[in-house]
Amino acid sequence: MKNPFVLINIFTVTPDDQRRLIDLLTKATGETIKHMDGFITSTLHRSIDGTKVTMYAQWESREKYEAMRRNATASPYLEEALSFAKFEMGAYEVVEIFKKA
């Protein structure tokens, strides 16, 4: 398999909305996104200060990720998140993987 297409999405929220966003992203990923063609894995992170939620996700290709974004089943979750969170998407290619020997 070629190197995956990687997304590091950073959401900025108020501390009062951090749990709400985590619940929404958990639901979106668990019920819909992880079942879509090309999905490999994702990891959800929360900042200690309560102002950020970050999701690291891997897809088989950019094309398969973009197909998911066009899917009507997935888009309402992002629309809801954007109603109370600021979103910064970062798209990356894996250059090197380091593992403990």
Short mmCIF file of N, CA, C and O in Angstrom, two decimals:
data_model
loop_
_atom_site.label_atom_id
_atom_site.label_comp_id
_atom_site.label_asym_id
_atom_site.label_seq_id
_atom_site.Cartn_x
_atom_site.Cartn_y
_atom_site.Cartn_z
N MET A 1 0.84 -1.19 0.00
CA MET A 1 0.00 0.00 0.00
C MET A 1 0.88 1.24 0.00
O MET A 1 1.87 1.32 0.71
N LYS A 2 0.51 2.22 -0.80
CA LYS A 2 1.26 3.48 -0.81
C LYS A 2 0.99 4.24 0.48
O LYS A 2 0.08 3.91 1.24
N ASN A 3 1.79 5.27 0.73
CA ASN A 3 1.60 6.07 1.93
C ASN A 3 0.21 6.68 1.94
O ASN A 3 -0.29 7.14 0.92
N PRO A 4 -0.42 6.72 3.10
CA PRO A 4 -1.79 7.24 3.17
C PRO A 4 -1.85 8.76 3.03
O PRO A 4 -0.87 9.46 3.23
N PHE A 5 -3.03 9.23 2.71
CA PHE A 5 -3.36 10.66 2.73
C PHE A 5 -3.76 10.98 4.16
O PHE A 5 -4.59 10.28 4.74
N VAL A 6 -3.15 11.99 4.74
CA VAL A 6 -3.34 12.29 6.16
C VAL A 6 -4.00 13.65 6.33
O VAL A 6 -3.64 14.62 5.66
N LEU A 7 -4.94 13.70 7.27
CA LEU A 7 -5.58 14.95 7.64
C LEU A 7 -5.33 15.20 9.12
O LEU A 7 -5.46 14.29 9.94
N ILE A 8 -4.97 16.41 9.44
CA ILE A 8 -4.87 16.84 10.83
C ILE A 8 -5.80 18.05 10.94
O ILE A 8 -5.48 19.13 10.45
N ASN A 9 -6.97 17.80 11.50
CA ASN A 9 -8.01 18.82 11.59
C ASN A 9 -8.04 19.37 13.01
O ASN A 9 -8.18 18.61 13.97
N ILE A 10 -7.94 20.67 13.12
CA ILE A 10 -7.93 21.33 14.42
C ILE A 10 -9.19 22.19 14.55
O ILE A 10 -9.44 23.07 13.72
N PHE A 11 -9.98 21.90 15.56
CA PHE A 11 -11.19 22.66 15.86
C PHE A 11 -10.92 23.50 17.11
O PHE A 11 -10.37 22.99 18.08
N THR A 12 -11.32 24.75 17.07
CA THR A 12 -11.22 25.62 18.23
C THR A 12 -12.63 25.85 18.77
O THR A 12 -13.54 26.18 18.00
N VAL A 13 -12.78 25.64 20.07
CA VAL A 13 -14.08 25.74 20.72
C VAL A 13 -13.94 26.46 22.05
O VAL A 13 -12.84 26.66 22.55
N THR A 14 -15.06 26.81 22.63
CA THR A 14 -15.03 27.28 24.01
C THR A 14 -14.93 26.04 24.90
O THR A 14 -15.37 24.95 24.50
N PRO A 15 -14.37 26.16 26.08
CA PRO A 15 -14.29 25.00 26.96
C PRO A 15 -15.66 24.35 27.22
O PRO A 15 -15.75 23.13 27.35
N ASP A 16 -16.71 25.15 27.22
CA ASP A 16 -18.06 24.61 27.43
C ASP A 16 -18.52 23.72 26.27
O ASP A 16 -19.40 22.87 26.46
N ASP A 17 -17.96 23.92 25.07
CA ASP A 17 -18.37 23.15 23.89
C ASP A 17 -17.42 22.01 23.53
O ASP A 17 -17.70 21.26 22.59
N GLN A 18 -16.33 21.86 24.25
CA GLN A 18 -15.37 20.82 23.88
C GLN A 18 -16.00 19.43 23.91
O GLN A 18 -15.87 18.65 22.98
N ARG A 19 -16.70 19.09 24.99
CA ARG A 19 -17.32 17.77 25.11
C ARG A 19 -18.37 17.55 24.02
O ARG A 19 -18.49 16.48 23.45
N ARG A 20 -19.14 18.60 23.72
CA ARG A 20 -20.16 18.53 22.67
C ARG A 20 -19.53 18.18 21.33
O ARG A 20 -20.04 17.33 20.59
N LEU A 21 -18.40 18.82 21.01
CA LEU A 21 -17.72 18.55 19.74
C LEU A 21 -17.14 17.13 19.73
O LEU A 21 -17.25 16.43 18.72
N ILE A 22 -16.55 16.72 20.83
CA ILE A 22 -16.01 15.35 20.90
C ILE A 22 -17.12 14.33 20.68
O ILE A 22 -16.96 13.37 19.91
N ASP A 23 -18.26 14.55 21.30
CA ASP A 23 -19.39 13.63 21.12
C ASP A 23 -19.86 13.61 19.67
O ASP A 23 -20.15 12.55 19.12
N LEU A 24 -19.93 14.78 19.04
CA LEU A 24 -20.36 14.87 17.65
C LEU A 24 -19.38 14.16 16.71
O LEU A 24 -19.79 13.38 15.84
N LEU A 25 -18.09 14.42 16.87
CA LEU A 25 -17.09 13.78 16.01
C LEU A 25 -17.02 12.28 16.24
O LEU A 25 -16.81 11.50 15.30
N THR A 26 -17.21 11.85 17.48
CA THR A 26 -17.24 10.43 17.79
C THR A 26 -18.42 9.76 17.09
O THR A 26 -18.28 8.69 16.49
N LYS A 27 -19.58 10.39 17.16
CA LYS A 27 -20.77 9.85 16.51
C LYS A 27 -20.58 9.81 14.99
O LYS A 27 -20.87 8.80 14.35
N ALA A 28 -20.10 10.91 14.41
CA ALA A 28 -19.91 10.98 12.96
C ALA A 28 -18.95 9.89 12.47
O ALA A 28 -19.23 9.20 11.48
N THR A 29 -17.85 9.73 13.18
CA THR A 29 -16.85 8.75 12.76
C THR A 29 -17.34 7.33 12.98
O THR A 29 -17.21 6.47 12.11
N GLY A 30 -17.91 7.08 14.15
CA GLY A 30 -18.35 5.73 14.48
C GLY A 30 -19.53 5.23 13.66
O GLY A 30 -19.60 4.05 13.32
N GLU A 31 -20.47 6.12 13.35
CA GLU A 31 -21.68 5.70 12.65
C GLU A 31 -21.57 5.79 11.13
O GLU A 31 -22.26 5.06 10.43
N THR A 32 -20.73 6.68 10.63
CA THR A 32 -20.72 6.94 9.19
C THR A 32 -19.34 6.84 8.56
O THR A 32 -19.09 6.00 7.70
N ILE A 33 -18.44 7.70 8.98
CA ILE A 33 -17.18 7.89 8.26
C ILE A 33 -16.31 6.65 8.23
O ILE A 33 -15.75 6.31 7.19
N LYS A 34 -16.21 5.93 9.33
CA LYS A 34 -15.32 4.77 9.35
C LYS A 34 -15.78 3.64 8.44
O LYS A 34 -15.02 2.74 8.14
N HIS A 35 -17.02 3.72 7.96
CA HIS A 35 -17.56 2.69 7.08
C HIS A 35 -17.39 3.05 5.60
O HIS A 35 -17.74 2.26 4.73
N MET A 36 -16.84 4.21 5.32
CA MET A 36 -16.72 4.67 3.93
C MET A 36 -15.47 4.12 3.27
O MET A 36 -14.45 3.88 3.92
N ASP A 37 -15.58 3.95 1.97
CA ASP A 37 -14.48 3.42 1.18
C ASP A 37 -13.24 4.31 1.31
O ASP A 37 -13.33 5.53 1.14
N GLY A 38 -12.12 3.71 1.64
CA GLY A 38 -10.86 4.44 1.73
C GLY A 38 -10.45 4.85 3.12
O GLY A 38 -9.31 5.24 3.34
N PHE A 39 -11.37 4.79 4.08
CA PHE A 39 -11.02 5.15 5.46
C PHE A 39 -10.06 4.12 6.03
O PHE A 39 -10.26 2.92 5.88
N ILE A 40 -9.01 4.59 6.70
CA ILE A 40 -8.05 3.69 7.35
C ILE A 40 -8.18 3.79 8.87
O ILE A 40 -8.46 2.80 9.54
N THR A 41 -7.96 4.99 9.41
CA THR A 41 -7.99 5.16 10.86
C THR A 41 -8.13 6.63 11.21
O THR A 41 -7.87 7.51 10.38
N SER A 42 -8.55 6.89 12.44
CA SER A 42 -8.52 8.26 12.95
C SER A 42 -8.33 8.21 14.45
O SER A 42 -8.66 7.23 15.10
N THR A 43 -7.77 9.29 14.96
CA THR A 43 -7.53 9.44 16.40
C THR A 43 -8.02 10.82 16.80
O THR A 43 -7.69 11.81 16.16
N LEU A 44 -8.79 10.85 17.87
CA LEU A 44 -9.37 12.10 18.36
C LEU A 44 -8.62 12.55 19.61
O LEU A 44 -8.37 11.74 20.50
N HIS A 45 -8.27 13.83 19.65
CA HIS A 45 -7.50 14.39 20.76
C HIS A 45 -8.23 15.61 21.32
O HIS A 45 -8.85 16.36 20.56
N ARG A 46 -8.10 15.85 22.62
CA ARG A 46 -8.64 17.08 23.21
C ARG A 46 -7.51 17.79 23.94
O ARG A 46 -6.64 17.16 24.55
N SER A 47 -7.54 19.11 23.89
CA SER A 47 -6.51 19.88 24.58
C SER A 47 -6.84 19.93 26.07
O SER A 47 -8.00 19.90 26.47
N ILE A 48 -5.82 20.05 26.86
CA ILE A 48 -5.97 20.11 28.31
C ILE A 48 -6.72 21.37 28.73
O ILE A 48 -7.51 21.34 29.67
N ASP A 49 -6.51 22.48 28.00
CA ASP A 49 -7.17 23.73 28.38
C ASP A 49 -8.63 23.82 27.92
O ASP A 49 -9.33 24.79 28.21
N GLY A 50 -9.11 22.82 27.18
CA GLY A 50 -10.51 22.78 26.76
C GLY A 50 -10.85 23.57 25.51
O GLY A 50 -12.02 23.62 25.13
N THR A 51 -9.86 24.17 24.84
CA THR A 51 -10.16 25.04 23.71
C THR A 51 -9.92 24.42 22.33
O THR A 51 -10.21 25.05 21.33
N LYS A 52 -9.39 23.21 22.28
CA LYS A 52 -9.09 22.58 20.99
C LYS A 52 -9.55 21.12 20.99
O LYS A 52 -9.50 20.44 22.02
N VAL A 53 -9.95 20.67 19.81
CA VAL A 53 -10.18 19.26 19.55
C VAL A 53 -9.47 18.99 18.23
O VAL A 53 -9.68 19.71 17.25
N THR A 54 -8.63 17.99 18.19
CA THR A 54 -7.84 17.68 17.01
C THR A 54 -8.10 16.25 16.58
O THR A 54 -8.12 15.35 17.42
N MET A 55 -8.31 16.07 15.28
CA MET A 55 -8.49 14.72 14.76
C MET A 55 -7.43 14.45 13.71
O MET A 55 -7.26 15.21 12.77
N TYR A 56 -6.71 13.35 13.92
CA TYR A 56 -5.72 12.85 12.98
C TYR A 56 -6.39 11.70 12.24
O TYR A 56 -6.91 10.78 12.87
N ALA A 57 -6.44 11.76 10.91
CA ALA A 57 -7.11 10.72 10.14
C ALA A 57 -6.25 10.30 8.95
O ALA A 57 -5.54 11.13 8.37
N GLN A 58 -6.34 9.02 8.62
CA GLN A 58 -5.65 8.49 7.45
C GLN A 58 -6.67 7.91 6.47
O GLN A 58 -7.58 7.18 6.88
N TRP A 59 -6.46 8.24 5.21
CA TRP A 59 -7.29 7.73 4.11
C TRP A 59 -6.39 7.09 3.07
O TRP A 59 -5.22 7.48 2.94
N GLU A 60 -6.91 6.14 2.33
CA GLU A 60 -6.12 5.48 1.30
C GLU A 60 -5.65 6.45 0.23
O GLU A 60 -4.57 6.29 -0.33
N SER A 61 -6.47 7.47 -0.07
CA SER A 61 -6.10 8.46 -1.10
C SER A 61 -6.89 9.75 -0.88
O SER A 61 -7.93 9.75 -0.21
N ARG A 62 -6.39 10.80 -1.47
CA ARG A 62 -7.09 12.08 -1.41
C ARG A 62 -8.45 11.97 -2.11
O ARG A 62 -9.45 12.53 -1.65
N GLU A 63 -8.48 11.22 -3.20
CA GLU A 63 -9.72 11.05 -3.96
C GLU A 63 -10.82 10.39 -3.11
O GLU A 63 -11.97 10.81 -3.14
N LYS A 64 -10.44 9.37 -2.34
CA LYS A 64 -11.43 8.69 -1.50
C LYS A 64 -11.89 9.60 -0.35
O LYS A 64 -13.05 9.58 0.03
N TYR A 65 -10.98 10.40 0.17
CA TYR A 65 -11.37 11.37 1.19
C TYR A 65 -12.36 12.38 0.61
O TYR A 65 -13.39 12.69 1.22
N GLU A 66 -12.05 12.91 -0.57
CA GLU A 66 -12.92 13.90 -1.19
C GLU A 66 -14.28 13.31 -1.53
O GLU A 66 -15.31 14.01 -1.43
N ALA A 67 -14.34 12.04 -1.89
CA ALA A 67 -15.63 11.38 -2.14
C ALA A 67 -16.45 11.33 -0.85
O ALA A 67 -17.67 11.54 -0.88
N MET A 68 -15.79 11.08 0.28
CA MET A 68 -16.49 11.09 1.56
C MET A 68 -17.06 12.47 1.84
O MET A 68 -18.19 12.62 2.28
N ARG A 69 -16.28 13.51 1.57
CA ARG A 69 -16.75 14.88 1.83
C ARG A 69 -17.96 15.25 0.98
O ARG A 69 -18.79 16.05 1.40
N ARG A 70 -18.07 14.66 -0.20
CA ARG A 70 -19.22 14.92 -1.08
C ARG A 70 -20.44 14.08 -0.69
O ARG A 70 -21.54 14.32 -1.17
N ASN A 71 -20.24 13.11 0.19
CA ASN A 71 -21.31 12.20 0.58
C ASN A 71 -22.31 12.93 1.48
O ASN A 71 -21.93 13.51 2.50
N ALA A 72 -23.57 12.88 1.12
CA ALA A 72 -24.60 13.60 1.87
C ALA A 72 -24.77 13.08 3.30
O ALA A 72 -25.25 13.79 4.17
N THR A 73 -24.37 11.84 3.55
CA THR A 73 -24.49 11.27 4.89
C THR A 73 -23.49 11.90 5.86
O THR A 73 -23.78 12.07 7.04
N ALA A 74 -22.31 12.25 5.38
CA ALA A 74 -21.25 12.77 6.25
C ALA A 74 -21.32 14.29 6.44
O ALA A 74 -20.96 14.79 7.50
N SER A 75 -21.78 15.03 5.46
CA SER A 75 -21.71 16.49 5.52
C SER A 75 -22.50 17.16 6.65
O SER A 75 -22.04 18.18 7.17
N PRO A 76 -23.64 16.65 7.08
CA PRO A 76 -24.35 17.34 8.17
C PRO A 76 -23.55 17.43 9.47
O PRO A 76 -23.70 18.38 10.23
N TYR A 77 -22.70 16.46 9.73
CA TYR A 77 -21.89 16.47 10.95
C TYR A 77 -20.92 17.66 10.94
O TYR A 77 -20.80 18.36 11.94
N LEU A 78 -20.26 17.87 9.82
CA LEU A 78 -19.32 19.00 9.74
C LEU A 78 -20.09 20.32 9.82
O LEU A 78 -19.65 21.24 10.49
N GLU A 79 -21.22 20.39 9.16
CA GLU A 79 -22.03 21.61 9.23
C GLU A 79 -22.43 21.93 10.67
O GLU A 79 -22.36 23.09 11.10
N GLU A 80 -22.82 20.91 11.42
CA GLU A 80 -23.18 21.14 12.82
C GLU A 80 -21.97 21.60 13.63
O GLU A 80 -22.05 22.52 14.43
N ALA A 81 -20.83 20.93 13.42
CA ALA A 81 -19.61 21.32 14.14
C ALA A 81 -19.25 22.77 13.86
O ALA A 81 -18.86 23.51 14.77
N LEU A 82 -19.39 23.20 12.61
CA LEU A 82 -19.03 24.57 12.25
C LEU A 82 -20.00 25.60 12.82
O LEU A 82 -19.69 26.79 12.83
N SER A 83 -21.12 25.16 13.34
CA SER A 83 -22.06 26.10 13.96
C SER A 83 -21.57 26.57 15.33
O SER A 83 -22.03 27.59 15.83
N PHE A 84 -20.62 25.85 15.93
CA PHE A 84 -20.11 26.26 17.25
C PHE A 84 -18.60 26.11 17.40
O PHE A 84 -18.06 26.36 18.47
N ALA A 85 -17.90 25.74 16.33
CA ALA A 85 -16.45 25.57 16.39
C ALA A 85 -15.80 26.16 15.15
O ALA A 85 -16.37 26.14 14.06
N LYS A 86 -14.59 26.66 15.32
CA LYS A 86 -13.79 27.12 14.19
C LYS A 86 -12.97 25.92 13.72
O LYS A 86 -12.46 25.14 14.54
N PHE A 87 -12.81 25.76 12.42
CA PHE A 87 -12.20 24.57 11.84
C PHE A 87 -11.00 24.94 10.98
O PHE A 87 -11.10 25.82 10.13
N GLU A 88 -9.89 24.27 11.21
CA GLU A 88 -8.70 24.45 10.38
C GLU A 88 -8.25 23.08 9.90
O GLU A 88 -7.85 22.22 10.69
N MET A 89 -8.37 22.85 8.59
CA MET A 89 -8.00 21.56 8.02
C MET A 89 -6.58 21.61 7.50
O MET A 89 -6.16 22.58 6.88
N GLY A 90 -5.83 20.55 7.76
CA GLY A 90 -4.50 20.40 7.21
C GLY A 90 -4.40 19.06 6.50
O GLY A 90 -4.72 18.03 7.08
N ALA A 91 -4.01 19.09 5.23
CA ALA A 91 -3.84 17.86 4.45
C ALA A 91 -2.35 17.60 4.27
O ALA A 91 -1.59 18.52 3.95
N TYR A 92 -1.93 16.37 4.48
CA TYR A 92 -0.51 16.02 4.49
C TYR A 92 -0.26 14.71 3.76
O TYR A 92 -1.16 13.88 3.63
N GLU A 93 0.97 14.55 3.33
CA GLU A 93 1.46 13.27 2.84
C GLU A 93 2.50 12.77 3.83
O GLU A 93 3.30 13.57 4.35
N VAL A 94 2.50 11.49 4.09
CA VAL A 94 3.49 10.91 4.99
C VAL A 94 4.84 10.90 4.27
O VAL A 94 4.95 10.42 3.14
N VAL A 95 5.86 11.44 4.90
CA VAL A 95 7.20 11.49 4.33
C VAL A 95 8.06 10.38 4.92
O VAL A 95 8.79 9.70 4.22
N GLU A 96 7.96 10.18 6.21
CA GLU A 96 8.79 9.19 6.90
C GLU A 96 8.02 8.69 8.13
O GLU A 96 7.32 9.46 8.78
N ILE A 97 8.18 7.43 8.43
CA ILE A 97 7.60 6.84 9.64
C ILE A 97 8.74 6.30 10.50
O ILE A 97 9.59 5.55 10.02
N PHE A 98 8.76 6.73 11.74
CA PHE A 98 9.79 6.29 12.68
C PHE A 98 9.16 5.35 13.69
O PHE A 98 8.11 5.65 14.25
N LYS A 99 9.80 4.23 13.93
CA LYS A 99 9.33 3.25 14.90
C LYS A 99 10.46 2.89 15.85
O LYS A 99 11.61 2.88 15.44
N LYS A 100 10.07 2.57 17.05
CA LYS A 100 11.06 2.11 18.04
C LYS A 100 11.63 0.80 17.55
O LYS A 100 10.91 -0.09 17.11
N ALA A 101 12.91 0.68 17.65
CA ALA A 101 13.58 -0.55 17.16
C ALA A 101 13.32 -1.72 18.09
O ALA A 101 13.04 -1.62 19.22
#
